GROMACS .gro file of C-alpha atoms in nm:
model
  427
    1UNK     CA    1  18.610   1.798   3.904
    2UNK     CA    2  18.396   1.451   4.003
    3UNK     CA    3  18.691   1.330   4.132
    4UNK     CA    4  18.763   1.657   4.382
    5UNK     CA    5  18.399   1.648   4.476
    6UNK     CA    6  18.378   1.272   4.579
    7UNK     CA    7  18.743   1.371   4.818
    8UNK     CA    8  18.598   1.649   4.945
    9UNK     CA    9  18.255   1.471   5.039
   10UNK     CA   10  18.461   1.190   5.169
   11UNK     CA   11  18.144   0.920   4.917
   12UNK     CA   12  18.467   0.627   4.984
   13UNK     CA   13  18.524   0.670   5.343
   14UNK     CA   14  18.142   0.700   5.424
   15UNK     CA   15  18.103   0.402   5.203
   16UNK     CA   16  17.849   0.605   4.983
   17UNK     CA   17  17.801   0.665   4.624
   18UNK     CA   18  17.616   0.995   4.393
   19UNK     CA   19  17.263   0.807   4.365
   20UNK     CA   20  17.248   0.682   4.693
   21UNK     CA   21  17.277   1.050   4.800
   22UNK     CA   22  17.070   1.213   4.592
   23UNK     CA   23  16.816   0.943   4.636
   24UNK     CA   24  16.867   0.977   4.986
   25UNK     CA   25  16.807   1.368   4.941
   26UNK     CA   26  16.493   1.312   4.753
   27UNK     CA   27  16.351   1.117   5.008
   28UNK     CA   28  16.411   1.351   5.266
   29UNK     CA   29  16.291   1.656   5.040
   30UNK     CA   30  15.929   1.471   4.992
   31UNK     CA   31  15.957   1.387   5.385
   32UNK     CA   32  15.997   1.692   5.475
   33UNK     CA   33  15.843   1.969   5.150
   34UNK     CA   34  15.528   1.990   5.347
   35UNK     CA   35  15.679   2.273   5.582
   36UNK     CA   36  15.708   2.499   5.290
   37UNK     CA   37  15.344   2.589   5.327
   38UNK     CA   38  15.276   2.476   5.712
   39UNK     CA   39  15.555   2.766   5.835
   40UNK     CA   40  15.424   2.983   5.587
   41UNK     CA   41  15.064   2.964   5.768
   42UNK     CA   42  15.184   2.971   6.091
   43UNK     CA   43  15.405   3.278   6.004
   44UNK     CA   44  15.089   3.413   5.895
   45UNK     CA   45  14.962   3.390   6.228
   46UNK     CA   46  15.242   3.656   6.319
   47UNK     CA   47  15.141   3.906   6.062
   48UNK     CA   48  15.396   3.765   5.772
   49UNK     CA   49  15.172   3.733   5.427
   50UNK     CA   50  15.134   3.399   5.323
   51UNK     CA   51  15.316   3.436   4.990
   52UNK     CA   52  15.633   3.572   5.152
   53UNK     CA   53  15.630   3.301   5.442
   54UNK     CA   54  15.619   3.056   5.177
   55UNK     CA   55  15.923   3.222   4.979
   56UNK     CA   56  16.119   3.288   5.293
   57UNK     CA   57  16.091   2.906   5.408
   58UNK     CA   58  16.164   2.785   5.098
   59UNK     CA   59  16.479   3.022   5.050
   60UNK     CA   60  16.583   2.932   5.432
   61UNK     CA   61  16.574   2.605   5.390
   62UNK     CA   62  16.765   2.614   5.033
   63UNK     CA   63  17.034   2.837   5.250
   64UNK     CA   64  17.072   2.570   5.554
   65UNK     CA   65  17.083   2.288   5.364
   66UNK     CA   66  17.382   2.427   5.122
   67UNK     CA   67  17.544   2.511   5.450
   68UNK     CA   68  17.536   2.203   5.619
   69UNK     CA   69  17.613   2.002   5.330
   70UNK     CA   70  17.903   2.209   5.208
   71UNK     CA   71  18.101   2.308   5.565
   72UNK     CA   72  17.956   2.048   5.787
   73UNK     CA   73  17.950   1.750   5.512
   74UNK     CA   74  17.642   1.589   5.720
   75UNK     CA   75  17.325   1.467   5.576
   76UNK     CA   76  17.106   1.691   5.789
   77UNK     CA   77  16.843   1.910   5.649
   78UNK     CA   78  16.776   2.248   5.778
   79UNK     CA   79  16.418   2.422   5.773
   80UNK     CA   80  16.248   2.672   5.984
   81UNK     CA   81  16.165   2.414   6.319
   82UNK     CA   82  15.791   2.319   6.394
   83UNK     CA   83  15.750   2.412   6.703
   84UNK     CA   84  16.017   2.712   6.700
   85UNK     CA   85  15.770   2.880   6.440
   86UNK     CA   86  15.536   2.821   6.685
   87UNK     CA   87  15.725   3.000   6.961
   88UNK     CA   88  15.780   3.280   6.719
   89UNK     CA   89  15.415   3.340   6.639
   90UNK     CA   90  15.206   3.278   6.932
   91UNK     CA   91  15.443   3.374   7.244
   92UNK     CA   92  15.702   3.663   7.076
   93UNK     CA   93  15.399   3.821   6.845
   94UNK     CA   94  15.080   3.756   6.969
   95UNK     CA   95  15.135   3.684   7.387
   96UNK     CA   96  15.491   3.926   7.396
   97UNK     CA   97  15.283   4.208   7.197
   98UNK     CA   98  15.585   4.227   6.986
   99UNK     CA   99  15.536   4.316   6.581
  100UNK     CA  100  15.670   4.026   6.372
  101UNK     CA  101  15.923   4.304   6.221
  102UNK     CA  102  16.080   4.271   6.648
  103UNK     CA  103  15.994   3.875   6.608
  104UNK     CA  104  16.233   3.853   6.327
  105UNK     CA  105  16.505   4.039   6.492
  106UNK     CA  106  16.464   3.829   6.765
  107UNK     CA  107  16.532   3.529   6.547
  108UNK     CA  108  16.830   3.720   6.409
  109UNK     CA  109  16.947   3.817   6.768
  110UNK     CA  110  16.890   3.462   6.893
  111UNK     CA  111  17.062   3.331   6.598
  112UNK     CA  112  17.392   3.569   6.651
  113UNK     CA  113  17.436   3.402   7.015
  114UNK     CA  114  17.364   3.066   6.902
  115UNK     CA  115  17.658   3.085   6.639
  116UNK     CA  116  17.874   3.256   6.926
  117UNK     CA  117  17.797   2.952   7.121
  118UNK     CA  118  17.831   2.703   6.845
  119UNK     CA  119  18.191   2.853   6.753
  120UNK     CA  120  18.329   2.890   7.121
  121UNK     CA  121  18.419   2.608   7.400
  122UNK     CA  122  18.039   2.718   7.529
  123UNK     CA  123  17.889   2.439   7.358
  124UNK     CA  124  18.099   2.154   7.511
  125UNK     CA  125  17.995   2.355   7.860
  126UNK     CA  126  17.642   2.343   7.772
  127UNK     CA  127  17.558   2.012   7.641
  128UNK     CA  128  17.671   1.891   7.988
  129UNK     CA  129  17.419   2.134   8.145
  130UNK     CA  130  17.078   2.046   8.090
  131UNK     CA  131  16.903   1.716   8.196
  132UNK     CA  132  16.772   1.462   7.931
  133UNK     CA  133  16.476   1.454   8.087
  134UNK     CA  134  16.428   1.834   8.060
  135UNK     CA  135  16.501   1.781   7.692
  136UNK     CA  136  16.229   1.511   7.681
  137UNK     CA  137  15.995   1.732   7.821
  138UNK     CA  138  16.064   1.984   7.619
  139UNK     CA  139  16.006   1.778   7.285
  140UNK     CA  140  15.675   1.645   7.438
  141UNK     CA  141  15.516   1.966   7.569
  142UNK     CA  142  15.620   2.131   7.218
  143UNK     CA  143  15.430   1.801   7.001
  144UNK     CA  144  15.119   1.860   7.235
  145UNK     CA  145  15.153   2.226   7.181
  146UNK     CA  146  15.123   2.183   6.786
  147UNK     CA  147  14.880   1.931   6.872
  148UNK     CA  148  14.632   2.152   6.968
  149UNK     CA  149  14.693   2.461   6.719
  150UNK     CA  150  14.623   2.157   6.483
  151UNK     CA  151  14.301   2.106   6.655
  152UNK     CA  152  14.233   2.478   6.597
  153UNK     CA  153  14.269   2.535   6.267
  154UNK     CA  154  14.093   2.243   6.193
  155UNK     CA  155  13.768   2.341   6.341
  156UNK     CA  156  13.809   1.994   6.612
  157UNK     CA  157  13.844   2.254   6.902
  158UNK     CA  158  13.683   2.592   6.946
  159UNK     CA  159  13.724   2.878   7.186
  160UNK     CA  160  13.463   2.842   7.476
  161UNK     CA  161  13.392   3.108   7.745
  162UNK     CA  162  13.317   2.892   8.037
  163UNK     CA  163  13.584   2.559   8.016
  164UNK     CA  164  13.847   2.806   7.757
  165UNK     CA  165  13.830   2.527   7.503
  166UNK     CA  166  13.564   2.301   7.349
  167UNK     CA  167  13.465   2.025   7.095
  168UNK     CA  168  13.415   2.192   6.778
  169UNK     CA  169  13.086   2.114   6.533
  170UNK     CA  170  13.102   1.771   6.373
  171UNK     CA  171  12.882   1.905   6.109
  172UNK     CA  172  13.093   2.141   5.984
  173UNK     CA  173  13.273   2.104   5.647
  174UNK     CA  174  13.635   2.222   5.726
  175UNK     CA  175  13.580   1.958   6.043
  176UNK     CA  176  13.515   1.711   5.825
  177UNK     CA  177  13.769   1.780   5.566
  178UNK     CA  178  13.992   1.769   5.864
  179UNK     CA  179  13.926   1.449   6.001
  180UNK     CA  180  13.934   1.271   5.667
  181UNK     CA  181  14.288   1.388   5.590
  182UNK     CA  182  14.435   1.299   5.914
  183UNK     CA  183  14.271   0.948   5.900
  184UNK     CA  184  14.466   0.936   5.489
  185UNK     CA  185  14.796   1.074   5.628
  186UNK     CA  186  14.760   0.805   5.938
  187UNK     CA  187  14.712   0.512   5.688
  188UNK     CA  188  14.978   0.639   5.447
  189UNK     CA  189  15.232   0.594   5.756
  190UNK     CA  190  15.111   0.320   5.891
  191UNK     CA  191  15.157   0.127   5.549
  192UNK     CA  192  15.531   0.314   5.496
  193UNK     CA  193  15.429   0.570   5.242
  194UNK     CA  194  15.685   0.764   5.168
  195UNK     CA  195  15.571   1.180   5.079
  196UNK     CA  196  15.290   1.100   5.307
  197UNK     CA  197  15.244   1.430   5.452
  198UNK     CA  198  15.271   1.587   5.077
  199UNK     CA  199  15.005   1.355   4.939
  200UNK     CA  200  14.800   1.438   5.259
  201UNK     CA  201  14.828   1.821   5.254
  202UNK     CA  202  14.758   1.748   4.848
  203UNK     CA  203  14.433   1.526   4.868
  204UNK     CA  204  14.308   1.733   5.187
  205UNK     CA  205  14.341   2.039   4.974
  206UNK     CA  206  14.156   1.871   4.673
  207UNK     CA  207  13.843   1.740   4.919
  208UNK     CA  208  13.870   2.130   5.039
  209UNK     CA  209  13.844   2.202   4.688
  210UNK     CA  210  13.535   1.971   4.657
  211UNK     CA  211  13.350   2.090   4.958
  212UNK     CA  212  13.432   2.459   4.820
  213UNK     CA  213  13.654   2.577   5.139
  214UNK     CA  214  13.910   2.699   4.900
  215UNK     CA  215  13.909   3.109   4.820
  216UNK     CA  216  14.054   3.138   4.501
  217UNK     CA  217  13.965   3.524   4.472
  218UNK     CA  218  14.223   3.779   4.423
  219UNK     CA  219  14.557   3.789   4.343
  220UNK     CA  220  14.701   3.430   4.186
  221UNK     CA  221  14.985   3.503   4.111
  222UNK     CA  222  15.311   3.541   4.356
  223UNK     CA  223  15.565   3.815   4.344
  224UNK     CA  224  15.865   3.873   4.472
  225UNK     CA  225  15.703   4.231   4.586
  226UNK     CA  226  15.511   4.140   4.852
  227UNK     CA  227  15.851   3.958   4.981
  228UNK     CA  228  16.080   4.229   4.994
  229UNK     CA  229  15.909   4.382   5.214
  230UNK     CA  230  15.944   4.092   5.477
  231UNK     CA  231  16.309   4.013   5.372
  232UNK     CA  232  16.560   4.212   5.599
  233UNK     CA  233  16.279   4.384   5.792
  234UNK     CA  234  16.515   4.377   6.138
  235UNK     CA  235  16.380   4.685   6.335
  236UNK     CA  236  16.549   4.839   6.664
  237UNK     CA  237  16.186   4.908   6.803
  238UNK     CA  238  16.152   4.718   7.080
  239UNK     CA  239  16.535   4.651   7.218
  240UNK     CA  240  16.415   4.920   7.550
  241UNK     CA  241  16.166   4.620   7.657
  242UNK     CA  242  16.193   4.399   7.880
  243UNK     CA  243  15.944   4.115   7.651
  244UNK     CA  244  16.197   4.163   7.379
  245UNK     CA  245  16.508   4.025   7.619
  246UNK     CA  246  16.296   3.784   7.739
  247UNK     CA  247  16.231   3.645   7.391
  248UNK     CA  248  16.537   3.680   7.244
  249UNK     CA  249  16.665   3.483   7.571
  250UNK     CA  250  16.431   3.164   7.534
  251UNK     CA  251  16.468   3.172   7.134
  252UNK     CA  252  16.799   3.120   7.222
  253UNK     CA  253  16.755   2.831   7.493
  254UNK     CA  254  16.504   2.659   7.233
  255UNK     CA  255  16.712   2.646   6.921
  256UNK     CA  256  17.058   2.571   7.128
  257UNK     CA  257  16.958   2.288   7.301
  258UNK     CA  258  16.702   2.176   7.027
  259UNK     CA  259  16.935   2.103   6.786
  260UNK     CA  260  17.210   1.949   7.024
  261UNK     CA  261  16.971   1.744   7.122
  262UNK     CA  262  16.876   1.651   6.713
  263UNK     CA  263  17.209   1.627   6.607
  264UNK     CA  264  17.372   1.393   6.845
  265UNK     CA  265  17.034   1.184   6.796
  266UNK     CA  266  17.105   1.154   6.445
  267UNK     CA  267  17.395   1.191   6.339
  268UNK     CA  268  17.578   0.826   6.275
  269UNK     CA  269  17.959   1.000   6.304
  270UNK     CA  270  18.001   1.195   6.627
  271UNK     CA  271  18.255   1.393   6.477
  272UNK     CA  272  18.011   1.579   6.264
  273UNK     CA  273  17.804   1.730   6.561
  274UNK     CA  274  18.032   2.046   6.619
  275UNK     CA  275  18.064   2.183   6.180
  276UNK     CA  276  17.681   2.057   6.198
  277UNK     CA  277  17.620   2.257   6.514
  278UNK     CA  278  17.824   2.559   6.340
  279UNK     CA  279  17.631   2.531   6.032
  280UNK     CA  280  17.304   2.489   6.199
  281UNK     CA  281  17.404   2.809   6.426
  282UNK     CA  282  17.472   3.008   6.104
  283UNK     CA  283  17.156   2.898   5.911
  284UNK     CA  284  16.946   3.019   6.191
  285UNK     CA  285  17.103   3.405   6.289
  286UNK     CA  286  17.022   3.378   5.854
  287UNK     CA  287  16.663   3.287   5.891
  288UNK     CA  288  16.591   3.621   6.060
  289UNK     CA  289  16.750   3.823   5.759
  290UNK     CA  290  16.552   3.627   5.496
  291UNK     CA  291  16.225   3.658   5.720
  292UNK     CA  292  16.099   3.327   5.875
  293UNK     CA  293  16.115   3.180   6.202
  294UNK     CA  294  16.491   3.016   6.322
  295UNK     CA  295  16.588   2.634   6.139
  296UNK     CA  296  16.604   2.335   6.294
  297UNK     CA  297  16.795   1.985   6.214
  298UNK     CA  298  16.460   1.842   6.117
  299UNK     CA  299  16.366   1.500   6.245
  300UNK     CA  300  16.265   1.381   5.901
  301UNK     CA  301  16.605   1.364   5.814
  302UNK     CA  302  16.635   1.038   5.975
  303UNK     CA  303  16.422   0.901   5.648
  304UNK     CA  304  16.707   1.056   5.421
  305UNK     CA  305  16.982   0.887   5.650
  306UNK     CA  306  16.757   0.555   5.643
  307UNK     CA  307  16.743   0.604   5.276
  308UNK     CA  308  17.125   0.590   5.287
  309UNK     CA  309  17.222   0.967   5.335
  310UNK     CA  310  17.605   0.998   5.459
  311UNK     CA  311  17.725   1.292   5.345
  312UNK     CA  312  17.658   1.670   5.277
  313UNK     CA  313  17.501   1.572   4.922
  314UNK     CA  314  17.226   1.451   5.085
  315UNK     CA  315  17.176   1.796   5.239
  316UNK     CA  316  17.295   1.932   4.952
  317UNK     CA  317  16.991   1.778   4.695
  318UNK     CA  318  16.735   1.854   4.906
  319UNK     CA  319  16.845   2.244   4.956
  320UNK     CA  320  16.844   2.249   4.623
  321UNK     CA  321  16.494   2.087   4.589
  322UNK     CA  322  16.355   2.400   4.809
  323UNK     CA  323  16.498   2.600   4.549
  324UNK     CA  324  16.310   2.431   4.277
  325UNK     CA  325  16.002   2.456   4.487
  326UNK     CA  326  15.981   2.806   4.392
  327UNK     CA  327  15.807   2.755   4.069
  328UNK     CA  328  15.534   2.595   4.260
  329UNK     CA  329  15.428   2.883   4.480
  330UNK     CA  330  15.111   3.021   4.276
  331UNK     CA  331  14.935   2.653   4.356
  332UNK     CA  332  15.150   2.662   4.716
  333UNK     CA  333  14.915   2.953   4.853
  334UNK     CA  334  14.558   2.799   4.816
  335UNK     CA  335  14.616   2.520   5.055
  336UNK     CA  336  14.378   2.598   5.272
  337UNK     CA  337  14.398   2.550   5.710
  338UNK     CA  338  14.167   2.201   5.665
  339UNK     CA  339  14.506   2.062   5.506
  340UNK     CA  340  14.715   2.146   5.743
  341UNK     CA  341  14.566   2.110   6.038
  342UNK     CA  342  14.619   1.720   6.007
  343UNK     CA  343  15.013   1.756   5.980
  344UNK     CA  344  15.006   1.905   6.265
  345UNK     CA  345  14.819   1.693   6.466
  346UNK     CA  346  15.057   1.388   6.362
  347UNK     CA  347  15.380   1.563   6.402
  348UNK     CA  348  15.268   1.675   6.757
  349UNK     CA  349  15.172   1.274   6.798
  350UNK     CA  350  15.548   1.181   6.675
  351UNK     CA  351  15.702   1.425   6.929
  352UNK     CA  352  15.544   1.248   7.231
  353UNK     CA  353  15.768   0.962   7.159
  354UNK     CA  354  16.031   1.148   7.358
  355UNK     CA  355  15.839   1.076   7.685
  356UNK     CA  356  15.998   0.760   7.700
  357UNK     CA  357  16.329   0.941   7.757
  358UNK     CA  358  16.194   1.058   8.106
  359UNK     CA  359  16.297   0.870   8.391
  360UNK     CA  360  15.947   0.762   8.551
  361UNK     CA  361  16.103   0.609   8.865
  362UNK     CA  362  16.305   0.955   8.969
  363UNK     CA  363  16.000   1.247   9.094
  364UNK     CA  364  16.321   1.489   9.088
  365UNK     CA  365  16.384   1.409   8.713
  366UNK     CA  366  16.016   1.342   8.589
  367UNK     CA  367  15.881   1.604   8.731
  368UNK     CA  368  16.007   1.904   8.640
  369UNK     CA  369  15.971   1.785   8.272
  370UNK     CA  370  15.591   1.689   8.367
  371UNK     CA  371  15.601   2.052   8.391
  372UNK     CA  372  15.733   2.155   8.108
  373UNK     CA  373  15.512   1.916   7.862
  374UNK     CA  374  15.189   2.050   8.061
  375UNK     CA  375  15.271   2.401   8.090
  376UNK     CA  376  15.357   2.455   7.714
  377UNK     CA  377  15.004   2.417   7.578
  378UNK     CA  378  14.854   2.555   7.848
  379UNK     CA  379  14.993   2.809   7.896
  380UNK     CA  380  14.981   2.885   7.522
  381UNK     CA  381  15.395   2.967   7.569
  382UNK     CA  382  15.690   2.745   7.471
  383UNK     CA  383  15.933   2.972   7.703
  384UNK     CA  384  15.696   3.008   7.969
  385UNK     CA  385  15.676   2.627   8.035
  386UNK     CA  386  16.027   2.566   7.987
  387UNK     CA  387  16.092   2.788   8.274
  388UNK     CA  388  15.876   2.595   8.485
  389UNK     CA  389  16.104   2.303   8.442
  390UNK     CA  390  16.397   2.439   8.481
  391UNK     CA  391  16.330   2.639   8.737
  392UNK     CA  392  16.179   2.360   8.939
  393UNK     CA  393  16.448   2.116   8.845
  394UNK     CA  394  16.726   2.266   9.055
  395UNK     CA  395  16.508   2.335   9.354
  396UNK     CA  396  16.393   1.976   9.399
  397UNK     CA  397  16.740   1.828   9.310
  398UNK     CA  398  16.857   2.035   9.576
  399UNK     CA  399  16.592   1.933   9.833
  400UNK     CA  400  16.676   1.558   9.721
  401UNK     CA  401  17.044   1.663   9.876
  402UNK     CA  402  17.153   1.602   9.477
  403UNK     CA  403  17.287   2.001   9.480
  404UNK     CA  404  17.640   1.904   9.359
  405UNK     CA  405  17.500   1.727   9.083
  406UNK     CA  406  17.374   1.979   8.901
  407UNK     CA  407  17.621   2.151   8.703
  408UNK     CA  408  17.675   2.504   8.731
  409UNK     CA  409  17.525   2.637   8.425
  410UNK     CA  410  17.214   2.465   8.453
  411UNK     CA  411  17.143   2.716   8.818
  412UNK     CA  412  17.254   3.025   8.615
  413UNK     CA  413  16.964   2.912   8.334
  414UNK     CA  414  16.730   2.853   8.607
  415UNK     CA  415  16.820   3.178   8.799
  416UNK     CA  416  16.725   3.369   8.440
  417UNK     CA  417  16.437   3.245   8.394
  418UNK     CA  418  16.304   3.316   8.739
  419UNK     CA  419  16.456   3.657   8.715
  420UNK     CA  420  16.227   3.706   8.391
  421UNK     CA  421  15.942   3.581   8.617
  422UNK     CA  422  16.030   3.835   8.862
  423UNK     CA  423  16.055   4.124   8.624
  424UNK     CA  424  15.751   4.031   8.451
  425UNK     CA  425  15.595   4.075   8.797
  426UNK     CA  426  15.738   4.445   8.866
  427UNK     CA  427  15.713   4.549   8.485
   0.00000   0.00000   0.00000
């Protein structure tokens, strides 16, 4: 049996061996554990209770990790995205008007044409099609968009009537709760901690604790009851409006060309991308059915690889990990916003590392994904600014006298989003 599993994973070829996977997954499970609860209170956010968030990230992830590690043999680990959770809750729920029962079917719908693309010649066609700078811009406007819901929830920036947003009390508790954490988790990395965001999330929930911004009243423990009720709550309300297109439409832009973009950044054998691709495709259409947000090939991953993750038992150990996890939930759910908030803040901080990806000496390139990193956070919409950028893209390639060199798929993306512009407009 040992000796079937080390063929089938290939340890010889990859030059790999049991612990140095599973120590690899380990790493990348402590990396990466804190988005058990973060999803779960950005779900929240949506309408999604906070215990069955946390149990449908934690079962999503355990289901995308055992898929990439089984079918795509990759050390890649799969969890609802940052970002995409983002997308879910604050432009398909709360700007859309959608209920998070349509938001999940959106992921679910999403999901479905992401595998159809992932298991057809369509993703060779599209990974030709858009830009790396509009991919840049992308990843930059989405780590200044969780920048500021960071900000939010911890108190650092308020709501103000006459400039929309302002500087929040210094005075205030959960502020300074806040600001402590982030300054921990900041000094943690900076030194090479590994878990840093878990021992973070864990002390800033412990000087919440302190300064008595915990609510510990009501219900402790978690049940599966309140879960079932999220789990396979796909709806056809919603599938005779036009915002429900629209989101299903960018979901599926986001997660396809996220996670082409992750996977050929991390993976070390290019012949991995398309079963990683297939299994990533799969996990996310999932996601919908077990009631989160879609997965992502998580950047913190690349700590598991670094650790020496090369094959699927990487993936593999940490899926199973998430399952573990489980037994944790009744402590999971008092965790309170002041202990997030920071996580946030730094992941959006990592994600503007991609700006160096945009080519500042071409206005046609670095433009359009100028526009996209602006107009995500202020307009409050992940799909809104995308369109932005690739709608502007084309147009000033075009006035450039580049219009052969943009491939053909890249003006059909372009002409949908500005015909859900248009429609927006008449609707």
């Amino acid at each position: 049996m040992r000796k079937r599993l080390r063929e089938r994973f290939a340890l010889h070829r990859y030059q790999t061996t049991w612990k140095q996977e599973i120590l690899a997954g380990l790493t990348t499970f402590f990396t990466v554990a804190y988005v058990i609860v973060i999803n779960a209170a950005i779900l929240a956010d949506a309408g999604i209770p906070m215990q069955a968030g946390i149990i449908a990230t934690a079962l999503t992830a355990f289901v995308g990790c055992m898929l990439m590690g089984w079918w795509a043999n990759a050390p890649i680990v799969l969890v609802p995205g940052m970002g995409v959770n983002a997308f879910f809750s604050y432009t398909v729920v709360q700007s859309m008007d959608l209920s998070w029962q349509e938001g999940l079917t959106v992921v679910f719908l999403s999901g479905l044409l992401f595998t159809i693309v992932a298991f057809t010649p369509l993703v060779d066609w599209l990974s030709k099609a858009v830009p790396s700078s509009l991919n840049a811009g992308i990843s930059v406007g989405i780590g200044l968009f969780l920048t500021l819901i960071g900000l939010q929830k911890g108190g650092i920036v308020t709501a103000n009537e006459y400039s929309m947003i302002a500087m929040g009390s210094l005075a205030e508790p959960r502020v300074i709760v806040t600001l402590m954490t982030l300054l921990l988790i900041v000094i943690l990395m900076i030194r090479g901690v590994r878990g840093n965001f878990l021992i973070g999330i864990l002390a800033g929930s412990a000087l919440a604790a302190v300064w008595g911004l915990i609510e510990r009243s009501g219900e402790t423990n978690v049940t599966l009851q309140t879960y079932w009720k999220v789990a396979g709550a796909l709806t056809t309300e919603g599938w005779d409006r036009l915002p429900f297109w629209i989101a299903t439409f960018s979901l599926t832009l986001i997660i396809v060309f996220e996670n082409m973009g992750l996977l050929h950044g991390m993976l070390l054998r290019k012949e991995q991308f398309r079963r990683s691709f297939q299994a990533n495709a799969v996990s996310a259409m999932i996601a919908g059915l077990l009631g989160t947000s879609s997965t992502v090939s998580t950047v913190e991953s690349a700590a598991g690889i670094a650790a020496g993750g090369r094959t699927g038992i990487t993936a593999i150990t940490a899926g199973a990990l998430f399952l573990v996890s489980l037994l944790f939930l009744p402590w999971m759910r008092w965790i309170p916003p002041s202990a997030i908030a920071p996580v946030l803040i730094v992941l959006g901080g990592l994600m503007l590392g991609n700006v160096r990806r945009i080519p500042w000496d071409d206005m046609s390139e670095w433009f359009p994904a100028y526009l996209i990193a602006a107009a995500i956070p202020l307009t409050y919409s992940i799909a809104d600014g995308m369109a932005f950028g690739f709608i502007a893209y084309p147009v000033l390639k075009v006035a450039k006298g580049q219009a052969k060199s943009i491939p053909f798929p890249l003006y059909m993306i372009a002409g949908l989003f500005l015909l859900s512009f248009v429609m927006r407009i008449w609707e």
